[in-house]
Tab-separated table of C-alpha atoms and ligand atoms in Angstrom:
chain	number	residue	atom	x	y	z
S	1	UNK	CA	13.174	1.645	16.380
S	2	UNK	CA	9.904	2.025	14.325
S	3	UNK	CA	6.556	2.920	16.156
S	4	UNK	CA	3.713	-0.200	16.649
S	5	UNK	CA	0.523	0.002	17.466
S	6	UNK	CA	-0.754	0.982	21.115
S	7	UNK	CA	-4.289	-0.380	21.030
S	8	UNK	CA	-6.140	-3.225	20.070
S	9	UNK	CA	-8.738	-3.434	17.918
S	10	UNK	CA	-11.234	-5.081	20.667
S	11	UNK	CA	-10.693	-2.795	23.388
S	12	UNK	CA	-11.750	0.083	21.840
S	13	UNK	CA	-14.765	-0.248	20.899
S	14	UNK	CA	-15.959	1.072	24.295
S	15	UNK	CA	-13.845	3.901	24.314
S	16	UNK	CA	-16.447	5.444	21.593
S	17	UNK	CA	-17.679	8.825	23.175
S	18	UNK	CA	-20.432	9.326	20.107
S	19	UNK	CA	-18.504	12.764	18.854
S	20	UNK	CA	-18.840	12.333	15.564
S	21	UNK	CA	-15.645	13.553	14.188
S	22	UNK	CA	-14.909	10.562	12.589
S	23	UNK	CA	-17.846	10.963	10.530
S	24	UNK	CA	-17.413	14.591	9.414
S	25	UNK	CA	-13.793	13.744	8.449
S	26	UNK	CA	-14.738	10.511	6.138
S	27	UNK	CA	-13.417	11.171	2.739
S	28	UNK	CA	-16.358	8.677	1.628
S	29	UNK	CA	-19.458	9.558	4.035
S	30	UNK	CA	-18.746	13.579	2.344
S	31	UNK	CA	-19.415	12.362	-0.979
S	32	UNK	CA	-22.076	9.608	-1.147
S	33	UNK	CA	-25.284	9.262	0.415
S	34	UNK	CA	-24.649	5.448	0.494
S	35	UNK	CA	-22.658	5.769	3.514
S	36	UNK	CA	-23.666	6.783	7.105
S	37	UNK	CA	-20.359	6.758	7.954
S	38	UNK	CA	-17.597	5.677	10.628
S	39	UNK	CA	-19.631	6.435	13.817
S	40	UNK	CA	-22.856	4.438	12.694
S	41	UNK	CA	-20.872	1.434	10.699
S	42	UNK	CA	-18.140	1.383	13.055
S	43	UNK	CA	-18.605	1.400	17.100
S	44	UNK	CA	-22.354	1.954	16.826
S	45	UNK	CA	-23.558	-1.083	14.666
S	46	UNK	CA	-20.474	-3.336	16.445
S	47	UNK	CA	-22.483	-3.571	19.228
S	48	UNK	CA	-24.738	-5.544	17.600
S	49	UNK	CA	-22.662	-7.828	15.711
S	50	UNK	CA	-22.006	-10.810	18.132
S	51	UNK	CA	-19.834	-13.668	16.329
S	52	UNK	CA	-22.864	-16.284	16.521
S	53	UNK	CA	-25.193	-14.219	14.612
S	54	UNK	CA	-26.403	-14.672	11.176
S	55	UNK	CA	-27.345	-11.289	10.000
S	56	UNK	CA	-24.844	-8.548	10.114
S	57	UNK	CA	-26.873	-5.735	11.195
S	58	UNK	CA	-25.270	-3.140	8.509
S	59	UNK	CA	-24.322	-3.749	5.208
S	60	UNK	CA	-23.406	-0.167	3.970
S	61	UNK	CA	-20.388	-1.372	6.123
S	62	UNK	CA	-19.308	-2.109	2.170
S	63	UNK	CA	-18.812	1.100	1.630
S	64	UNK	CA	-15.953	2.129	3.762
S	65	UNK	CA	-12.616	2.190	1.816
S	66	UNK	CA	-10.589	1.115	4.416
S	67	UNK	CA	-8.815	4.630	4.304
S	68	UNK	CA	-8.055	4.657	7.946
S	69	UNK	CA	-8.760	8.950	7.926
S	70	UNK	CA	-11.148	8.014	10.948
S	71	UNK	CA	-8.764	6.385	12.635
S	72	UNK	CA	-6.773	9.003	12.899
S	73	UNK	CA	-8.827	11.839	13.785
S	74	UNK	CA	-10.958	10.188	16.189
S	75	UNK	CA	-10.201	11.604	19.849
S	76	UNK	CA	-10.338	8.533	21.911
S	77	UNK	CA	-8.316	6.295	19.324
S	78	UNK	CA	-10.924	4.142	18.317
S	79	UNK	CA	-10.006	1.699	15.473
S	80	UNK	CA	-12.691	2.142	13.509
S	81	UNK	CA	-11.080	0.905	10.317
S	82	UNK	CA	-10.464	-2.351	11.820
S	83	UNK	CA	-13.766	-2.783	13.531
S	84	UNK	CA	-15.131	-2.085	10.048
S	85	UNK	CA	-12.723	-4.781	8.220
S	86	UNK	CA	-13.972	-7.148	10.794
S	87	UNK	CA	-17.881	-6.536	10.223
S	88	UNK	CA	-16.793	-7.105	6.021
S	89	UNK	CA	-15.156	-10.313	7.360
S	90	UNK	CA	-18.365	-11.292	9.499
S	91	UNK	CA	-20.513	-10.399	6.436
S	92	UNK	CA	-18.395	-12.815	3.817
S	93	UNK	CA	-18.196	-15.573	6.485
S	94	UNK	CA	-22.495	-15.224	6.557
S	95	UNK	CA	-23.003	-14.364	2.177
S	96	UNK	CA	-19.648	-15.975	0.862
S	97	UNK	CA	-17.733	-13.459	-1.136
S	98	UNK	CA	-18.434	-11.838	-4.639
S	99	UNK	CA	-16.859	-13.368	-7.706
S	100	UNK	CA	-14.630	-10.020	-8.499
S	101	UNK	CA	-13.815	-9.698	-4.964
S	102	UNK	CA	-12.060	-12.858	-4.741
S	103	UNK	CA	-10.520	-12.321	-7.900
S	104	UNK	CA	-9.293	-8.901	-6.155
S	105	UNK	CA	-7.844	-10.963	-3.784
S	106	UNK	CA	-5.769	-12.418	-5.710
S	107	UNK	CA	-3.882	-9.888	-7.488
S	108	UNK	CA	-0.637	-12.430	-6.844
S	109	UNK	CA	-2.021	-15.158	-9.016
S	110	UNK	CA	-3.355	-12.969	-11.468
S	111	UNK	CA	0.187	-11.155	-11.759
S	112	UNK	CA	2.002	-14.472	-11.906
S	113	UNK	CA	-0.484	-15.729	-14.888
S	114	UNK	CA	0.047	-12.042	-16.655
S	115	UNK	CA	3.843	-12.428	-16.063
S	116	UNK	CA	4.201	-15.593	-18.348
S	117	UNK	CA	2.589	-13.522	-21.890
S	118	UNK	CA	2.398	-9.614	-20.464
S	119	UNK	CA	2.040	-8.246	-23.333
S	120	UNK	CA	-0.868	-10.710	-24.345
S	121	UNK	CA	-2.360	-10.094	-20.649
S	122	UNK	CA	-2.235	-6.578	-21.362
S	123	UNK	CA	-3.582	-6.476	-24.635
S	124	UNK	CA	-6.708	-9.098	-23.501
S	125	UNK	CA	-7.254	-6.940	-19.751
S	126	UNK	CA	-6.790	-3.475	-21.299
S	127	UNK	CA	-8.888	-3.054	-24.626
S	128	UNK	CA	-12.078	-1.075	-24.686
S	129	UNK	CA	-14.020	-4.465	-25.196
S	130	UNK	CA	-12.639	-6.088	-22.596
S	131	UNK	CA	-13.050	-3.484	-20.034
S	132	UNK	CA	-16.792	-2.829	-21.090
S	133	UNK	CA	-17.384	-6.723	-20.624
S	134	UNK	CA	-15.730	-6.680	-17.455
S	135	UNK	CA	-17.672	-4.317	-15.989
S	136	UNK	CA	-20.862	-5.371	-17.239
S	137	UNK	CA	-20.215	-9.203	-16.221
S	138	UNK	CA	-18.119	-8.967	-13.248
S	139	UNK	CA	-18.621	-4.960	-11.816
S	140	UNK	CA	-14.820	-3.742	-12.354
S	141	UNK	CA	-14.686	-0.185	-13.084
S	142	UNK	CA	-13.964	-0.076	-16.881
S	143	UNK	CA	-12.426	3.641	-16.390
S	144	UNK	CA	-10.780	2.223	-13.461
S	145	UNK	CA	-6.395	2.676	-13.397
S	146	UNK	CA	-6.032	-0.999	-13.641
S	147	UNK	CA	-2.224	-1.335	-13.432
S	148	UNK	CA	0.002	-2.796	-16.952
S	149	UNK	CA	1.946	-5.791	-16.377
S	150	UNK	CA	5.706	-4.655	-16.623
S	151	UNK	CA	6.649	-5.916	-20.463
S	152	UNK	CA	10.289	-6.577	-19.720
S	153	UNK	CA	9.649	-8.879	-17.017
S	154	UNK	CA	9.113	-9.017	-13.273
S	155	UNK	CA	11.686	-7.791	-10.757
S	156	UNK	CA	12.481	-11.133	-8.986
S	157	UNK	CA	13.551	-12.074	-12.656
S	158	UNK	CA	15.844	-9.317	-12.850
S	159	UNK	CA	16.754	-9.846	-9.593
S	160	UNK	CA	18.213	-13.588	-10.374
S	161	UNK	CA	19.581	-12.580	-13.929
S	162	UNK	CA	21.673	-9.632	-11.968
S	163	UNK	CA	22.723	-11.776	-9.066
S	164	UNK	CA	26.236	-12.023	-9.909
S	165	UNK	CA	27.018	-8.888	-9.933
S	166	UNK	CA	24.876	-7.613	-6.745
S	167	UNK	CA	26.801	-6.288	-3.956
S	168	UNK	CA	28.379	-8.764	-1.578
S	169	UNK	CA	28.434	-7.206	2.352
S	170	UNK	CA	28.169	-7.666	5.918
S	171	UNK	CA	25.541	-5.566	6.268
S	172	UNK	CA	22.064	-7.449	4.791
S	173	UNK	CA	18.865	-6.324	4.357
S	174	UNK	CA	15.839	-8.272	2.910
S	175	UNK	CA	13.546	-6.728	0.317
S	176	UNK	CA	9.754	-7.163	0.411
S	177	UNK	CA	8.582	-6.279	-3.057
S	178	UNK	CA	5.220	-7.384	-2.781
S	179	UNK	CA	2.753	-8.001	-5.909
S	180	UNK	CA	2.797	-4.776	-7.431
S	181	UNK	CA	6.368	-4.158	-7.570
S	182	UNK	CA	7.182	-7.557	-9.280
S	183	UNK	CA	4.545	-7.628	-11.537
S	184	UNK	CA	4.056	-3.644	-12.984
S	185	UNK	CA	6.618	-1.886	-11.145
S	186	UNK	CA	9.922	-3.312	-11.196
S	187	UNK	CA	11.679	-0.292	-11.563
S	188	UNK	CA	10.454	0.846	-8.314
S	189	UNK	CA	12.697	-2.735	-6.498
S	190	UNK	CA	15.581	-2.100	-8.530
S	191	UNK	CA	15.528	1.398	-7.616
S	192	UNK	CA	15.180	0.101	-4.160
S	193	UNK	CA	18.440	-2.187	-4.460
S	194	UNK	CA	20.446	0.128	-6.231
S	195	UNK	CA	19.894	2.828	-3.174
S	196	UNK	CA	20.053	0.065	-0.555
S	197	UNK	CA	23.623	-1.538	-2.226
S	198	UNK	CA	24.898	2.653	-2.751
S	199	UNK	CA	24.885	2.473	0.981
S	200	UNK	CA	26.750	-0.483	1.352
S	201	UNK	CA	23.929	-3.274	1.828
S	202	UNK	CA	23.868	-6.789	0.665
S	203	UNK	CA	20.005	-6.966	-0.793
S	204	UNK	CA	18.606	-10.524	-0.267
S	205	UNK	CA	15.095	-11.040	-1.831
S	206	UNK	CA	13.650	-14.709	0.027
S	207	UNK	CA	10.844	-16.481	-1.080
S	208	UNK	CA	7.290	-14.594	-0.501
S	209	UNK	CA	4.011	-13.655	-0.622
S	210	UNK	CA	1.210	-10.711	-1.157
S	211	UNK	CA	1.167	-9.271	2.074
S	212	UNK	CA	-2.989	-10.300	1.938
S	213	UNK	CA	-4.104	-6.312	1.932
S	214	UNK	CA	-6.337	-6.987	-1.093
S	215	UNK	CA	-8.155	-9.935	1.125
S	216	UNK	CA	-8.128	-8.022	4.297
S	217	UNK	CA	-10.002	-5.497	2.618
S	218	UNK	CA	-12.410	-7.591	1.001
S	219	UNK	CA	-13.280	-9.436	3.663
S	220	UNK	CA	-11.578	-12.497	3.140
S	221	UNK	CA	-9.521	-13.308	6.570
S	222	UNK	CA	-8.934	-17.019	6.235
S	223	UNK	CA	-6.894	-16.698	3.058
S	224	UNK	CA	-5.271	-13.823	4.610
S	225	UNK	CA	-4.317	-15.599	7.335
S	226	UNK	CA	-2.829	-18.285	4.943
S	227	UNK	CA	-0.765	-15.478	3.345
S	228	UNK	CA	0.655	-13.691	6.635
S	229	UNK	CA	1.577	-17.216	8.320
S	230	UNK	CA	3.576	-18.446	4.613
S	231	UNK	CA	5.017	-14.513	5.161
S	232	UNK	CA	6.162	-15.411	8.405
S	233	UNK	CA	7.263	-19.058	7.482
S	234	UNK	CA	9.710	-17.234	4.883
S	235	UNK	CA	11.052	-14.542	6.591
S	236	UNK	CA	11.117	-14.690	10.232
S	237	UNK	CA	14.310	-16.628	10.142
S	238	UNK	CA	16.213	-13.561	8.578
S	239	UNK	CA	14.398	-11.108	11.103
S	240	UNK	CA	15.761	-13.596	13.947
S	241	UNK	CA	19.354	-13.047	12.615
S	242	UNK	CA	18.623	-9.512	12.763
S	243	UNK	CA	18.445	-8.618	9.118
S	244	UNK	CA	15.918	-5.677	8.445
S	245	UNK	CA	13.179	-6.456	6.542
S	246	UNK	CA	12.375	-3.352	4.218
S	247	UNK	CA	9.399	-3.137	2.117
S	248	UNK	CA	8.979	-0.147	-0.471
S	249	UNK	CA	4.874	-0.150	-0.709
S	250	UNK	CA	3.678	1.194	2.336
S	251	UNK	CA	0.576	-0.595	2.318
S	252	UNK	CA	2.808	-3.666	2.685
S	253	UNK	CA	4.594	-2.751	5.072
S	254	UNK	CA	1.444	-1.904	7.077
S	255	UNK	CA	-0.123	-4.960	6.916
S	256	UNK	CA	3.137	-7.095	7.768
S	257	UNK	CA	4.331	-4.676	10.751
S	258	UNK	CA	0.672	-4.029	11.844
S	259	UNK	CA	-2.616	-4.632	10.231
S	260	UNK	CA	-2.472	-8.596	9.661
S	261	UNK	CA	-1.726	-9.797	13.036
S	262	UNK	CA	-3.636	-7.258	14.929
S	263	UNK	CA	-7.207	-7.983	12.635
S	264	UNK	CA	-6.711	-11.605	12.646
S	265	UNK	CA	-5.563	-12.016	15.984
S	266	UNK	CA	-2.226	-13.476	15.392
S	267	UNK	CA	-0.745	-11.697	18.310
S	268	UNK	CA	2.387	-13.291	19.712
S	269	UNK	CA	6.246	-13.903	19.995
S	270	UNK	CA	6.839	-15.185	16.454
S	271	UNK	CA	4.710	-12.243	15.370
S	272	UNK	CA	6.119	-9.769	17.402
S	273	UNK	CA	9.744	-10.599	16.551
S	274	UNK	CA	8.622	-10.105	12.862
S	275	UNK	CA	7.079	-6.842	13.501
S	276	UNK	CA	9.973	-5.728	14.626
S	277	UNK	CA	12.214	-5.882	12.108
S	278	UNK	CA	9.616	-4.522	9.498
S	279	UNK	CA	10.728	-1.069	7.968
S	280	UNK	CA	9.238	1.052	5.822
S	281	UNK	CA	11.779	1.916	2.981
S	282	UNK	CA	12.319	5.910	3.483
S	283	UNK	CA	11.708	5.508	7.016
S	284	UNK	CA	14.742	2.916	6.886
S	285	UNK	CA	17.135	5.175	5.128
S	286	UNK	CA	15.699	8.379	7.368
S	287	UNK	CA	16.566	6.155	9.980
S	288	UNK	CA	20.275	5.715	8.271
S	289	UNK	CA	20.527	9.336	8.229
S	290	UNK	CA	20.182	10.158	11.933
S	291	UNK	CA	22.668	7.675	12.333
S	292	UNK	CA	24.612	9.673	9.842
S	293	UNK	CA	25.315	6.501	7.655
S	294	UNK	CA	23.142	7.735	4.659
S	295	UNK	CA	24.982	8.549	1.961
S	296	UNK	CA	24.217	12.192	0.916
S	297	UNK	CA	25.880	12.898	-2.232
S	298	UNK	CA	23.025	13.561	-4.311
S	299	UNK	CA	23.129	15.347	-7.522
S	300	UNK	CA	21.043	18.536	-8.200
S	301	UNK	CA	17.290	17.502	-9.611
S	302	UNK	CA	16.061	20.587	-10.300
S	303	UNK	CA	12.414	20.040	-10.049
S	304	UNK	CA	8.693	20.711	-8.497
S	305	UNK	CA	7.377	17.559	-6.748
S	306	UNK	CA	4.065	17.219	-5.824
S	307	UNK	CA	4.165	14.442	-2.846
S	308	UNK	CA	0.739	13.265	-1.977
S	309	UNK	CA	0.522	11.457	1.840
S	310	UNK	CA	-0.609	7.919	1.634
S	311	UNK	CA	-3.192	7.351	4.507
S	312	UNK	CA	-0.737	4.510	5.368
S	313	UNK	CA	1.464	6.793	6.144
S	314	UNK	CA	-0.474	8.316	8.227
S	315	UNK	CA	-1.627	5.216	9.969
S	316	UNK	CA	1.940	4.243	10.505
S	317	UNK	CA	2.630	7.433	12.838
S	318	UNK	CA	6.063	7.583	11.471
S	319	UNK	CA	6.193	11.209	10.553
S	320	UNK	CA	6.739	11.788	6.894
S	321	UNK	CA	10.141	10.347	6.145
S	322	UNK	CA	9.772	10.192	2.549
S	323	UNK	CA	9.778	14.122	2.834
S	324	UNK	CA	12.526	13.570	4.936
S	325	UNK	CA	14.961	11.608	3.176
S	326	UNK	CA	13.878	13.645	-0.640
S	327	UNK	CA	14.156	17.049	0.938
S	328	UNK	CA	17.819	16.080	1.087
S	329	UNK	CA	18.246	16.628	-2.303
S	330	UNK	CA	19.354	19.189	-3.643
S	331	UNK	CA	17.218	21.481	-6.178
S	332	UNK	CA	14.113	19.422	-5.511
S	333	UNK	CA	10.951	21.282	-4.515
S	334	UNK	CA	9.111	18.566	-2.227
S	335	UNK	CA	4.987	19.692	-2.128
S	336	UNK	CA	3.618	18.338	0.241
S	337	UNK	CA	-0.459	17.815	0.143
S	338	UNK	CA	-2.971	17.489	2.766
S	339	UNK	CA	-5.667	15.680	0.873
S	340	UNK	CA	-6.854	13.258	3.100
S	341	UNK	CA	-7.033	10.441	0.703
S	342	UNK	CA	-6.246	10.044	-3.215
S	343	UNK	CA	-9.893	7.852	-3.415
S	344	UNK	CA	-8.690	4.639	-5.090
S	345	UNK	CA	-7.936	2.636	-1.684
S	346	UNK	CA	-6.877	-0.422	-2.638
S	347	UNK	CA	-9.170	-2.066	-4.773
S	348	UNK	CA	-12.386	0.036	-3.925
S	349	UNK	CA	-11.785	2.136	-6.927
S	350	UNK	CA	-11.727	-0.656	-9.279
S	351	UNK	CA	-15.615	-1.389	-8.131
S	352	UNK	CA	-18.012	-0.190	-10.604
S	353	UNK	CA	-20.656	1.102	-8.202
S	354	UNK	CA	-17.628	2.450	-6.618
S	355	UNK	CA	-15.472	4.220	-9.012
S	356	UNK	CA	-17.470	7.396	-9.115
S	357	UNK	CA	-17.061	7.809	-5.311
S	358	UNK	CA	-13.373	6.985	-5.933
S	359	UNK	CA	-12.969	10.044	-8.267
S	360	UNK	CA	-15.173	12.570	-5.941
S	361	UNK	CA	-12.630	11.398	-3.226
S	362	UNK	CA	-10.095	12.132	-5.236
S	363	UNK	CA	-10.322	15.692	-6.283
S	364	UNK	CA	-8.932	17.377	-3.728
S	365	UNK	CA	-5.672	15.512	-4.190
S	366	UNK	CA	-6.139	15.808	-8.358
S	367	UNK	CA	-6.221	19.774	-7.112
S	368	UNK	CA	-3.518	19.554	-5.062
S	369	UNK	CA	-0.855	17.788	-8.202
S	370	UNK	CA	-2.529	19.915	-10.689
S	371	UNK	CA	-2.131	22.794	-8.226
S	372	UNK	CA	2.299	22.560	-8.800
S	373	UNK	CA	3.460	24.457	-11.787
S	374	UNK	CA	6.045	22.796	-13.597
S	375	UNK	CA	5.958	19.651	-11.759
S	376	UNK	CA	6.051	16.653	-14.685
S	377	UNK	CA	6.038	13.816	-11.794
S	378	UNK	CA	3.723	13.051	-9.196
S	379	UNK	CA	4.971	10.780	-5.797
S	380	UNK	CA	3.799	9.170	-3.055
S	381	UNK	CA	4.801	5.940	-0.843
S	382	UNK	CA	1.608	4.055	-1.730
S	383	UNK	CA	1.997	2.249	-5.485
S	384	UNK	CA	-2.092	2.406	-5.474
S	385	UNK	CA	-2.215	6.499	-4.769
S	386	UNK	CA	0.571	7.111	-8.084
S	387	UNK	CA	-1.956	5.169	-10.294
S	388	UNK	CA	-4.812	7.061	-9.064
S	389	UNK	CA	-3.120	10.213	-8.965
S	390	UNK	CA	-1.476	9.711	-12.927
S	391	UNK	CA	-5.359	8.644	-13.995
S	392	UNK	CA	-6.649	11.856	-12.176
S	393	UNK	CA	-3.594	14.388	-13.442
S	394	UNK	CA	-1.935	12.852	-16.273
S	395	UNK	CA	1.697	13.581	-13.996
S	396	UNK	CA	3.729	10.373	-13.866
S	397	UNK	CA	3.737	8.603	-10.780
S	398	UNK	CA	7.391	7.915	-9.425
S	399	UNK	CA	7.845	6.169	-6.044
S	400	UNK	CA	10.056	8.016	-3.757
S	401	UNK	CA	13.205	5.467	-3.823
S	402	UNK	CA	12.995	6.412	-7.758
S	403	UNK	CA	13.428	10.287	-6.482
S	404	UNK	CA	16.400	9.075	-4.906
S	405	UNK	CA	17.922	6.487	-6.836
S	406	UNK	CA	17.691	9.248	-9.594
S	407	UNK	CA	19.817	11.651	-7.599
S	408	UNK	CA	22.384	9.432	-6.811
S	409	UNK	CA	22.826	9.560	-10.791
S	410	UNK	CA	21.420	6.101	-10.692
S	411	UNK	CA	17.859	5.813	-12.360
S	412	UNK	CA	16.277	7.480	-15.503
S	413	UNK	CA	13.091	8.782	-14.202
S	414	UNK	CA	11.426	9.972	-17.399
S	415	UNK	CA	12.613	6.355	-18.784
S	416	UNK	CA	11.826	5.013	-15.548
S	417	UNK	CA	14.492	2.580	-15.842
S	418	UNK	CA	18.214	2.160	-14.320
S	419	UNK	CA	20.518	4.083	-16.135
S	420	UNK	CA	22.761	0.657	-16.158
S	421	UNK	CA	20.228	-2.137	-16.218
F	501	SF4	S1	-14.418	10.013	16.476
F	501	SF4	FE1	-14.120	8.218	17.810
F	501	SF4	S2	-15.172	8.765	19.676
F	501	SF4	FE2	-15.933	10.169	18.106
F	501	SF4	S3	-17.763	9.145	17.261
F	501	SF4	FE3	-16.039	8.527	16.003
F	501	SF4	S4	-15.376	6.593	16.923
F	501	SF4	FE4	-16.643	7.613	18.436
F	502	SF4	S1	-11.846	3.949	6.974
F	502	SF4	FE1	-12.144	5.796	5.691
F	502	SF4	S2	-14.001	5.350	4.527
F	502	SF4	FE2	-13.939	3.888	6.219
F	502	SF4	S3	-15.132	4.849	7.804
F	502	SF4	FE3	-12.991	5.417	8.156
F	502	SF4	S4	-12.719	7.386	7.145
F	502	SF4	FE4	-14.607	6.489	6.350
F	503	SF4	S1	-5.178	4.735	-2.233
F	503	SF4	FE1	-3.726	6.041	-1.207
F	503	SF4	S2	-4.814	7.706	-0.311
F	503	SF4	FE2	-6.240	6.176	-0.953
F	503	SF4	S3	-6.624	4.881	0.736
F	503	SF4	FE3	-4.944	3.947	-0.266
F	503	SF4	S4	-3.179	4.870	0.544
F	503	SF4	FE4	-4.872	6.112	1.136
């Protein structure tokens, strides 16, 4: 069993005993004078944000990246992210939202459009001109790692043309590849399948939707809502016949097991029996391995891998089973890091009078990867830390089911491709 959440968002407000670690432990408040960080945006100014009022009472609210680092340090377990998502949510309902912000939110659309001409959508989206004009019109970061549509086509179309010849069992589990995965990383799902069906699942890939991060962050609750209930629609009928449901972006994962019912106060049985059967995709096949159902025969990868820790990791107090599951392999020299966050958090990054904070954020993690002699690869769980960390490093960013679908002699990662598409 996976952990959940123990409080909710409301009730801890109060619980605020004005300590201030939050605030010396904010990635962002350290490096920009723009914020006054967690204490003052979060707990403090909530007191004065009652749901009939017009004017938020803090705007520089804006300026949190959702990184959840206060969450986790602060004492009394005050959910100071969330209180903070809410105030952004308070704050659209009262201004409306920006133009490139609801663009942001929907990275789904925008990878579907990409998806039908990629490389025409990456030639338009990623020239010089393009970028310049973007930032100057709309404010997205023209340095920004804005991700490449996947030229060979998404992974639910590889999914269908390979369906013949996907494994056939008894034991099922349903893939949640979310936007990212579909649209710019396929390899990452169909290393997921190929390590699921090596130990002896049937993958089924339903119907689905973003997972609504992008809006949560933004701001933008109603749409999210619309998201997490067509989510719910879609899958909860496999969760109720017990199939896992196993996502390989953590930030995913999050929101569906955690984040989107708690913030938008969709707490109840339907919800609850979804949560449930939410995994995270190395803490699925850690959870294999205590069983002692994981298949272990992986081949030597001799290598040095710098593994940077998501802060959704964190925030999913699951332990680290990505470290876990890899330091099963043999020959592969798993880094951990302990930078507190890799800066780009979600889409703050891709903000123009954000990117710069973004970067200082990022350093210590940039350190960190540079830090590994020998290492040619960079991982972590979250698809949004690998793009910052390969803009801030120049290492390639693998996801960690990659790792492993590469030492079950499975996946080319310098190719970054199955060795038998
Ligand atoms: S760490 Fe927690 S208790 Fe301390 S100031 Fe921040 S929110 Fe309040
Ligand atoms: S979520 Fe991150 S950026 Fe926002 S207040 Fe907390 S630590 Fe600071
Ligand atoms: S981008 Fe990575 S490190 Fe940064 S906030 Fe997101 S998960 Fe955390």
């Amino acid at each position: 069993m996976h952990t959940q959440s123990w409080h909710s968002v409301s009730t801890t407000l109060d619980e605020c005993i004005k300590c201030n670690i939050c605030t010396s432990y904010c990635p962002v408040a350290a490096v920009t004078d723009k914020f006054p960080g967690p204490k003052y945006v979060g707990p403090q100014a909530q007191r004065f944000r009652a749901s009939v009022q017009t004017h938020s009472p803090d705007h520089s609210v804006d300026y949190c990246s959702a990184c959840r680092v206060c969450n986790e340090v602060c004492p009394t377990g005050v959910r100071i992210a969330e209180i903070n998502a809410r105030a952004k949510a308070q704050i659209v309902a009262e201004r409306g939202i920006p133009l490139r912000n609801w663009f942001f939110g929907r990275n789904e659309i925008l990878g579907r459009i990409g998806n039908l001409a990629p490389q025409i959508a990456n030639l338009g989206f990623h020239n010089p001109f393009s970028r310049f004009m973007a930032e100057k019109i709309m404010g997205v970061a023209r340095h920004a790692p804005i991700p490449h549509w996947a030229t060979g086509g998404s992974f639910t179309t590889w999914f269908r043309r390979t369906q013949s010849a996907r494994l056939k069992s008894d034991k099922k589990v349903v893939y949640f590849h979310g936007c990212s995965t579909n649209y710019y990383e396929p390899a990452v799902g169909q290393a997921a399948v190929m390590v699921l069906e090596r130990n002896g699942f049937e993958v089924i890939v339903p119907p689905q939707n973003c997972c609504g991060l992008p809006m949560l962050n933004n701001g933008e609750f109603p749409a999210a809502k619309n998201l997490y209930q067509n989510n719910l629609t879609k899958l909860l009928p496999f969760a109720d016949k017990g199939y896992p449901i196993v996502g390989t972006s953590t930030s995913c994962v999050l929101v569906l097991r955690e984040e989107a019912s708690e913030m938008l106060d969709l707490e109840n049985d339907h919800t609850q029996r979804f949560k449930n059967a939410v995994w995270d995709m190395s803490e699925f096949l850690r959870d294999l391995h205590d069983r002692g159902e994981l298949d272990t025969e992986f081949r030597d990868l001799q290598m040095v891998l710098p593994y940077h820790v998501s802060c959704q990791v964190r925030a999913h107090r699951m332990g680290r089973p990505s470290l876990d599951v890899m330091t099963l392999i043999p020959g592969l020299d798993v880094r951990e890091g302990d930078a507190k966050c890799c800066g780009l958090a979600g889409t703050y990054g891709y903000k123009a009078e954000k990117y710069d904070i973004a970067m200082k954020v990022g350093q210590e993690a940039f350190r960190f990867v540079d830090a590994q002699a020998g290492a040619s690869f960079v991982t972590a769980d979250s698809e949004i830390c690998r793009w910052q960390l390969q803009h801030g490093t120049q290492k390639k960013g693998r996801a960690p089911v990659e790792i492993l679908a590469a030492a079950y002699g499975l996946f080319d990662l310098e190719k970054r491709q199955l060795k038998n598409p």
